[in-house]
């Protein structure tokens, strides 16, 4: 049985309001790469949800330090929008599927939820992209990598 906190965390991801999406997309669009030696900002809920969608395109276990530059173009494009490295994106994916021991418990639960409710995922994905387009974040900035 899930704790109240786990349910609230899952709900925060799957029940994102359009306004929260808009706020997070604006923050991402104004983000800059961190200075050398400084940590990246934590992933937003929108970033995490979009990273989940990449599972429809690739297996993050197939990419690592030696071949990270061979990730699909969509990963590179998403990484550029997020001001993150492609390795950061695949690491988030590994957190989501529960492969990393230090991921939060909420990430694998989100993965399991979206895997069991793909229609809910695609609905949220479409809402994120629709909101992005209203902010002039077009295909060249935030691509529709799932072609919905």
mmCIF file of C-alpha atoms in Angstrom:
data_model
loop_
_atom_site.group_PDB
_atom_site.id
_atom_site.type_symbol
_atom_site.label_atom_id
_atom_site.label_comp_id
_atom_site.label_asym_id
_atom_site.label_seq_id
_atom_site.Cartn_x
_atom_site.Cartn_y
_atom_site.Cartn_z
ATOM 1 C CA UNK A 1 0.000 0.000 0.000
ATOM 2 C CA UNK A 2 1.317 3.436 -0.947
ATOM 3 C CA UNK A 3 1.901 6.055 1.716
ATOM 4 C CA UNK A 4 0.081 9.361 1.535
ATOM 5 C CA UNK A 5 3.312 11.095 0.493
ATOM 6 C CA UNK A 6 3.858 8.607 -2.354
ATOM 7 C CA UNK A 7 0.310 9.157 -3.616
ATOM 8 C CA UNK A 8 0.756 12.940 -3.419
ATOM 9 C CA UNK A 9 4.076 12.763 -5.305
ATOM 10 C CA UNK A 10 2.591 10.580 -8.037
ATOM 11 C CA UNK A 11 -0.417 12.873 -8.276
ATOM 12 C CA UNK A 12 1.858 15.925 -8.595
ATOM 13 C CA UNK A 13 3.329 14.378 -11.745
ATOM 14 C CA UNK A 14 0.224 12.995 -13.412
ATOM 15 C CA UNK A 15 -2.184 15.794 -12.489
ATOM 16 C CA UNK A 16 -0.058 18.746 -13.591
ATOM 17 C CA UNK A 17 -2.226 21.767 -14.277
ATOM 18 C CA UNK A 18 -1.764 23.790 -17.434
ATOM 19 C CA UNK A 19 -0.608 26.711 -15.293
ATOM 20 C CA UNK A 20 2.091 24.606 -13.588
ATOM 21 C CA UNK A 21 3.179 23.316 -16.968
ATOM 22 C CA UNK A 22 3.353 26.877 -18.296
ATOM 23 C CA UNK A 23 5.425 28.052 -15.302
ATOM 24 C CA UNK A 24 7.847 25.148 -15.600
ATOM 25 C CA UNK A 25 8.258 25.541 -19.365
ATOM 26 C CA UNK A 26 8.987 29.254 -18.934
ATOM 27 C CA UNK A 27 11.610 28.480 -16.282
ATOM 28 C CA UNK A 28 13.240 25.842 -18.492
ATOM 29 C CA UNK A 29 13.229 28.190 -21.512
ATOM 30 C CA UNK A 30 15.088 30.841 -19.480
ATOM 31 C CA UNK A 31 17.559 28.390 -17.937
ATOM 32 C CA UNK A 32 21.262 28.588 -18.666
ATOM 33 C CA UNK A 33 23.879 25.886 -18.504
ATOM 34 C CA UNK A 34 25.455 25.686 -15.043
ATOM 35 C CA UNK A 35 28.944 27.084 -14.613
ATOM 36 C CA UNK A 36 31.712 24.456 -14.582
ATOM 37 C CA UNK A 37 31.894 22.833 -11.182
ATOM 38 C CA UNK A 38 28.308 23.716 -10.284
ATOM 39 C CA UNK A 39 25.458 21.240 -10.095
ATOM 40 C CA UNK A 40 22.492 21.296 -12.411
ATOM 41 C CA UNK A 41 19.152 22.412 -11.078
ATOM 42 C CA UNK A 42 16.812 19.564 -10.093
ATOM 43 C CA UNK A 43 14.565 18.187 -12.811
ATOM 44 C CA UNK A 44 11.133 19.767 -12.955
ATOM 45 C CA UNK A 45 8.016 17.622 -13.132
ATOM 46 C CA UNK A 46 7.612 18.542 -16.812
ATOM 47 C CA UNK A 47 11.170 17.433 -17.588
ATOM 48 C CA UNK A 48 10.635 14.134 -15.793
ATOM 49 C CA UNK A 49 7.387 13.480 -17.665
ATOM 50 C CA UNK A 50 9.026 14.253 -21.014
ATOM 51 C CA UNK A 51 11.990 12.006 -20.191
ATOM 52 C CA UNK A 52 9.560 9.151 -19.612
ATOM 53 C CA UNK A 53 8.352 9.552 -23.194
ATOM 54 C CA UNK A 54 11.824 8.779 -24.495
ATOM 55 C CA UNK A 55 11.310 5.152 -23.447
ATOM 56 C CA UNK A 56 9.143 4.891 -26.567
ATOM 57 C CA UNK A 57 12.259 5.704 -28.632
ATOM 58 C CA UNK A 58 15.224 4.132 -26.889
ATOM 59 C CA UNK A 59 16.563 1.913 -24.150
ATOM 60 C CA UNK A 60 18.728 4.099 -21.889
ATOM 61 C CA UNK A 61 20.725 1.025 -20.858
ATOM 62 C CA UNK A 62 22.245 1.041 -24.346
ATOM 63 C CA UNK A 63 23.984 4.379 -23.813
ATOM 64 C CA UNK A 64 26.757 5.397 -21.482
ATOM 65 C CA UNK A 65 29.913 7.450 -21.295
ATOM 66 C CA UNK A 66 31.648 5.852 -24.281
ATOM 67 C CA UNK A 67 28.735 6.099 -26.707
ATOM 68 C CA UNK A 68 26.504 8.811 -25.242
ATOM 69 C CA UNK A 69 27.151 10.919 -28.346
ATOM 70 C CA UNK A 70 25.262 8.294 -30.391
ATOM 71 C CA UNK A 71 21.915 8.847 -28.637
ATOM 72 C CA UNK A 72 19.050 9.662 -31.008
ATOM 73 C CA UNK A 73 18.744 13.268 -32.167
ATOM 74 C CA UNK A 74 15.546 13.702 -30.098
ATOM 75 C CA UNK A 75 17.516 13.123 -26.882
ATOM 76 C CA UNK A 76 20.062 15.727 -27.913
ATOM 77 C CA UNK A 77 17.303 18.181 -28.797
ATOM 78 C CA UNK A 78 15.524 17.633 -25.473
ATOM 79 C CA UNK A 79 18.832 17.947 -23.608
ATOM 80 C CA UNK A 80 19.525 21.249 -25.364
ATOM 81 C CA UNK A 81 16.108 22.631 -24.402
ATOM 82 C CA UNK A 82 16.589 21.494 -20.791
ATOM 83 C CA UNK A 83 20.179 22.901 -20.739
ATOM 84 C CA UNK A 84 21.395 19.464 -19.714
ATOM 85 C CA UNK A 85 23.679 16.863 -21.207
ATOM 86 C CA UNK A 86 22.338 13.816 -23.051
ATOM 87 C CA UNK A 87 23.874 11.730 -20.250
ATOM 88 C CA UNK A 88 21.755 13.616 -17.741
ATOM 89 C CA UNK A 89 18.648 12.701 -19.731
ATOM 90 C CA UNK A 90 19.504 8.989 -19.917
ATOM 91 C CA UNK A 91 20.388 9.029 -16.208
ATOM 92 C CA UNK A 92 16.930 10.416 -15.427
ATOM 93 C CA UNK A 93 15.461 7.601 -17.514
ATOM 94 C CA UNK A 94 17.455 5.057 -15.485
ATOM 95 C CA UNK A 95 16.084 6.650 -12.313
ATOM 96 C CA UNK A 96 12.575 6.321 -13.719
ATOM 97 C CA UNK A 97 12.858 2.636 -14.541
ATOM 98 C CA UNK A 98 14.338 1.948 -11.106
ATOM 99 C CA UNK A 99 17.795 0.932 -12.349
ATOM 100 C CA UNK A 100 19.606 3.448 -10.189
ATOM 101 C CA UNK A 101 19.741 2.708 -6.471
ATOM 102 C CA UNK A 102 19.585 6.385 -5.494
ATOM 103 C CA UNK A 103 16.509 7.370 -7.451
ATOM 104 C CA UNK A 104 13.558 8.536 -5.445
ATOM 105 C CA UNK A 105 10.869 5.952 -4.863
ATOM 106 C CA UNK A 106 8.413 8.172 -6.729
ATOM 107 C CA UNK A 107 10.243 7.860 -10.050
ATOM 108 C CA UNK A 108 9.794 4.084 -10.519
ATOM 109 C CA UNK A 109 6.191 4.482 -9.349
ATOM 110 C CA UNK A 110 5.645 7.120 -12.018
ATOM 111 C CA UNK A 111 7.215 4.782 -14.589
ATOM 112 C CA UNK A 112 4.906 1.948 -13.519
ATOM 113 C CA UNK A 113 1.857 4.209 -13.559
ATOM 114 C CA UNK A 114 2.495 5.538 -17.065
ATOM 115 C CA UNK A 115 3.364 2.041 -18.317
ATOM 116 C CA UNK A 116 0.008 0.796 -17.028
ATOM 117 C CA UNK A 117 -1.920 3.892 -18.179
ATOM 118 C CA UNK A 118 -0.389 4.956 -21.515
ATOM 119 C CA UNK A 119 -3.456 6.991 -22.446
ATOM 120 C CA UNK A 120 -2.889 9.158 -19.348
ATOM 121 C CA UNK A 121 0.723 9.645 -20.384
ATOM 122 C CA UNK A 122 -0.146 10.670 -23.936
ATOM 123 C CA UNK A 123 -2.835 13.039 -22.690
ATOM 124 C CA UNK A 124 -0.317 14.773 -20.410
ATOM 125 C CA UNK A 125 2.326 14.771 -23.143
ATOM 126 C CA UNK A 126 -0.113 16.480 -25.542
ATOM 127 C CA UNK A 127 -1.010 19.053 -22.872
ATOM 128 C CA UNK A 128 2.673 19.842 -22.326
ATOM 129 C CA UNK A 129 3.295 20.288 -26.060
ATOM 130 C CA UNK A 130 0.136 22.334 -26.595
ATOM 131 C CA UNK A 131 1.123 24.603 -23.724
ATOM 132 C CA UNK A 132 4.655 24.874 -25.107
ATOM 133 C CA UNK A 133 3.324 25.995 -28.478
ATOM 134 C CA UNK A 134 1.279 28.764 -26.828
ATOM 135 C CA UNK A 135 4.584 29.989 -25.356
ATOM 136 C CA UNK A 136 6.230 30.008 -28.810
ATOM 137 C CA UNK A 137 8.290 26.928 -27.943
ATOM 138 C CA UNK A 138 7.992 25.437 -31.391
ATOM 139 C CA UNK A 139 9.241 22.178 -32.887
ATOM 140 C CA UNK A 140 12.808 23.447 -33.302
ATOM 141 C CA UNK A 141 12.995 24.144 -29.546
ATOM 142 C CA UNK A 142 10.790 21.439 -28.002
ATOM 143 C CA UNK A 143 10.125 18.724 -30.553
ATOM 144 C CA UNK A 144 7.125 16.422 -30.619
ATOM 145 C CA UNK A 145 9.376 13.385 -30.523
ATOM 146 C CA UNK A 146 6.414 10.990 -30.184
ATOM 147 C CA UNK A 147 4.598 12.539 -33.154
ATOM 148 C CA UNK A 148 1.232 12.920 -31.485
#
